[in-house]
XYZ file of C-alpha atoms in Angstrom:
254
model
C -29.802 25.450 15.451
C -29.580 21.993 16.927
C -27.305 18.988 17.112
C -29.126 15.708 16.670
C -28.287 13.323 19.496
C -27.471 10.242 17.439
C -25.587 7.037 18.160
C -22.052 7.178 16.733
C -21.213 3.484 16.390
C -21.871 2.746 12.705
C -18.799 3.174 10.553
C -16.906 5.195 13.149
C -13.735 3.121 13.055
C -11.321 2.141 15.807
C -7.550 2.557 16.118
C -5.143 0.338 18.041
C -2.455 2.221 19.999
C -0.124 0.491 22.480
C -2.605 -2.362 22.752
C -5.497 -0.017 23.514
C -8.514 0.587 21.290
C -9.076 4.284 20.601
C -12.111 5.601 18.667
C -11.107 7.176 15.369
C -12.777 10.490 16.204
C -10.633 10.928 19.338
C -7.423 10.205 17.473
C -8.488 12.464 14.622
C -9.137 15.334 17.028
C -5.675 14.817 18.536
C -4.204 14.902 15.029
C -5.994 18.150 14.197
C -4.718 19.640 17.441
C -1.169 18.589 16.563
C -1.552 20.183 13.118
C -2.881 23.426 14.664
C -6.244 23.006 12.933
C -8.425 23.644 15.994
C -9.714 27.210 15.845
C -11.077 29.648 18.392
C -14.754 30.575 18.218
C -13.789 33.971 16.829
C -11.615 32.428 14.107
C -14.261 29.856 13.210
C -16.917 32.518 12.758
C -14.727 34.239 10.142
C -13.529 31.178 8.186
C -12.523 30.838 5.402
C -11.085 34.300 6.046
C -8.110 34.150 8.397
C -5.066 36.196 9.370
C -2.392 36.207 6.674
C 0.067 35.338 9.453
C -1.695 32.075 10.344
C 0.342 28.979 9.501
C -2.486 27.647 7.311
C -3.272 30.968 5.609
C -2.276 29.711 2.153
C -4.502 26.647 2.523
C -7.436 28.817 3.551
C -7.008 31.004 0.476
C -7.521 27.861 -1.591
C -10.581 26.869 0.439
C -12.021 30.356 0.126
C -11.637 30.006 -3.630
C -13.401 26.615 -3.656
C -16.135 27.849 -1.329
C -16.886 30.918 -3.432
C -17.220 28.882 -6.627
C -19.487 26.307 -4.970
C -21.739 28.884 -3.293
C -22.122 30.885 -6.514
C -23.017 27.703 -8.387
C -25.604 26.594 -5.821
C -27.213 30.036 -5.612
C -28.489 29.470 -9.138
C -30.323 26.323 -8.039
C -33.092 28.174 -6.214
C -34.470 26.665 -2.976
C -32.064 23.897 -2.097
C -31.551 21.314 0.659
C -27.900 20.452 1.260
C -26.030 18.008 3.467
C -22.272 18.224 4.007
C -20.606 14.892 4.823
C -17.650 15.269 7.196
C -18.384 18.905 8.006
C -15.832 19.132 10.846
C -16.186 22.467 12.611
C -18.999 23.486 10.275
C -17.337 26.463 8.583
C -18.439 25.461 5.061
C -21.931 24.468 6.176
C -22.148 27.953 7.679
C -21.197 29.548 4.373
C -23.692 27.366 2.508
C -26.430 28.431 4.936
C -26.108 31.978 3.574
C -27.597 30.809 0.270
C -31.158 32.201 0.087
C -33.922 29.645 0.703
C -31.473 26.925 1.676
C -31.681 24.243 4.372
C -28.317 22.862 5.470
C -27.298 19.841 7.521
C -23.688 19.174 8.482
C -22.772 15.672 9.624
C -19.578 14.504 11.334
C -18.377 12.016 13.950
C -16.096 14.637 15.545
C -18.297 15.536 18.505
C -16.014 18.212 19.967
C -15.830 20.361 16.861
C -19.501 19.736 16.111
C -20.453 21.120 19.527
C -18.337 24.179 18.804
C -20.147 24.575 15.479
C -23.514 24.355 17.215
C -22.483 27.127 19.592
C -20.758 29.448 17.133
C -23.419 29.183 14.413
C -26.450 28.972 16.691
C -28.050 32.059 15.103
C -28.389 30.348 11.701
C -31.931 28.996 11.802
C -31.584 27.047 8.544
C -28.450 25.186 9.698
C -28.343 22.044 11.850
C -25.723 19.430 12.674
C -25.878 15.655 13.035
C -23.402 13.874 15.294
C -22.801 10.669 13.330
C -21.769 9.389 9.914
C -23.381 9.026 6.496
C -25.268 5.917 7.601
C -27.331 8.110 9.915
C -28.872 9.805 6.873
C -30.997 6.713 6.323
C -33.755 8.283 8.396
C -34.034 11.123 5.879
C -34.492 8.921 2.804
C -33.904 10.462 -0.636
C -34.637 14.000 0.469
C -31.607 16.128 -0.415
C -30.876 18.190 -3.512
C -27.135 18.449 -2.914
C -24.536 16.432 -0.999
C -21.085 17.936 -0.454
C -17.811 16.221 0.400
C -15.296 18.975 1.203
C -11.826 17.736 2.183
C -13.432 14.511 3.401
C -13.662 11.929 0.600
C -10.105 10.758 1.365
C -11.282 9.345 4.705
C -13.483 6.744 2.981
C -11.727 3.607 1.783
C -14.102 2.622 -1.021
C -14.933 5.493 -3.371
C -17.548 3.442 -5.197
C -19.287 2.355 -1.992
C -19.482 5.798 -0.395
C -20.672 7.497 -3.590
C -23.303 4.821 -4.216
C -24.495 5.237 -0.616
C -24.588 9.030 -0.894
C -26.557 8.970 -4.154
C -29.307 7.028 -2.381
C -29.994 10.121 -0.272
C -30.419 12.462 -3.248
C -33.632 13.275 -5.038
C -33.749 12.348 -8.721
C -31.594 14.877 -10.558
C -29.742 15.752 -7.353
C -26.021 16.408 -7.316
C -23.015 15.331 -5.308
C -20.044 17.728 -5.175
C -16.481 16.826 -4.173
C -14.040 19.668 -3.456
C -10.748 20.267 -1.633
C -9.583 16.639 -1.844
C -6.665 15.238 -3.847
C -7.242 12.906 -6.777
C -4.278 11.056 -8.233
C -3.296 9.466 -11.481
C -3.405 5.699 -11.024
C 0.346 5.413 -11.554
C 1.000 7.987 -8.817
C -1.023 6.400 -6.017
C 1.730 4.156 -4.692
C 4.098 7.097 -4.215
C 1.298 9.190 -2.699
C 0.689 6.475 -0.103
C 4.348 6.552 0.823
C 4.259 10.343 1.272
C 1.181 9.988 3.466
C 2.867 7.366 5.630
C 6.005 9.498 5.932
C 3.959 12.558 6.922
C 1.877 10.863 9.622
C 4.948 9.097 10.996
C 6.902 12.354 11.155
C 4.241 14.090 13.269
C 3.723 11.121 15.580
C 0.490 9.641 14.178
C 1.606 6.647 12.060
C -1.640 4.787 12.794
C -3.586 7.425 10.829
C -2.055 6.147 7.600
C -4.619 3.355 7.612
C -7.468 5.879 7.677
C -6.369 8.074 4.764
C -7.108 6.826 1.254
C -5.977 7.790 -2.233
C -8.584 7.998 -4.980
C -8.242 8.507 -8.709
C -10.391 10.313 -11.272
C -10.707 6.844 -12.788
C -12.862 5.943 -9.769
C -15.536 8.354 -11.022
C -16.084 6.618 -14.340
C -18.851 4.345 -13.090
C -20.925 7.429 -12.266
C -22.501 10.326 -14.162
C -19.700 12.762 -13.369
C -18.312 16.039 -14.668
C -15.163 17.926 -13.752
C -16.221 21.501 -13.012
C -12.700 22.618 -12.118
C -9.528 20.969 -13.379
C -6.318 22.153 -11.663
C -4.299 20.719 -14.532
C -5.903 22.819 -17.257
C -3.604 25.356 -18.886
C -5.719 28.297 -17.710
C -5.844 27.172 -14.083
C -2.137 26.388 -13.932
C -1.466 30.103 -14.326
C -4.233 31.317 -12.018
C -3.366 33.867 -9.319
C -4.631 31.446 -6.660
C -3.311 27.997 -7.491
C -6.019 25.579 -6.390
C -4.578 22.036 -6.613
C -7.913 20.238 -6.167
C -10.497 19.042 -8.666
C -14.134 20.035 -8.310
C -16.176 16.997 -9.269
C -19.939 16.869 -9.734
C -21.796 13.541 -9.804
C -25.451 13.608 -10.785
C -28.185 11.191 -9.835
C -29.831 10.337 -13.133
C -33.477 11.097 -13.614
């Protein structure tokens, strides 16, 4: 287990608050603290399982559902190298590292949670973390079989740009998977932006509105994509665990 000591400048983003410039990662950590999304080491080690009394228990049931489907899918791939973009505290990267013959890298600009991940998951020899953003993958070339965006694609303003960049780091025939992020109908995006602004304003972080973006399934159409889980299908609408998020796979053509 190691955390690569990388420069964090590229693509990090800055926020203006009361005339002061604040790095995005610091403001984001403060937001997660306000939302009660910072977990103890003991809780992190168990995620996605969590006490049914936790305020985010329902959300974690959904993430457990997404995680199980993704892990079962990737197990059938054989030896696999995976990078998770925006891994946060590393809980999903940890679960992915349990796949036999896998090599996992989690990458995030959130240094505090990444350090916690490095400590909590230090026994996983096939798991490492990179303190930086997707642009730091350049050193690895096109070396990954799988790239995962889990609850992170909404923090990138240009869907086309970030997907095109990510595909450059996949081997031919590699796959990019997007889970646990909302996708909207084009006609619904304007209202979704308003809800986002109202939410961040209500909890005291209005400046975060400019760092949360709303993508549509239509954005995928320039890529070789498939929908592996559709929350709007008749079957899934009546599922015991209502997962509201699409699971999208984008393949790098051979």
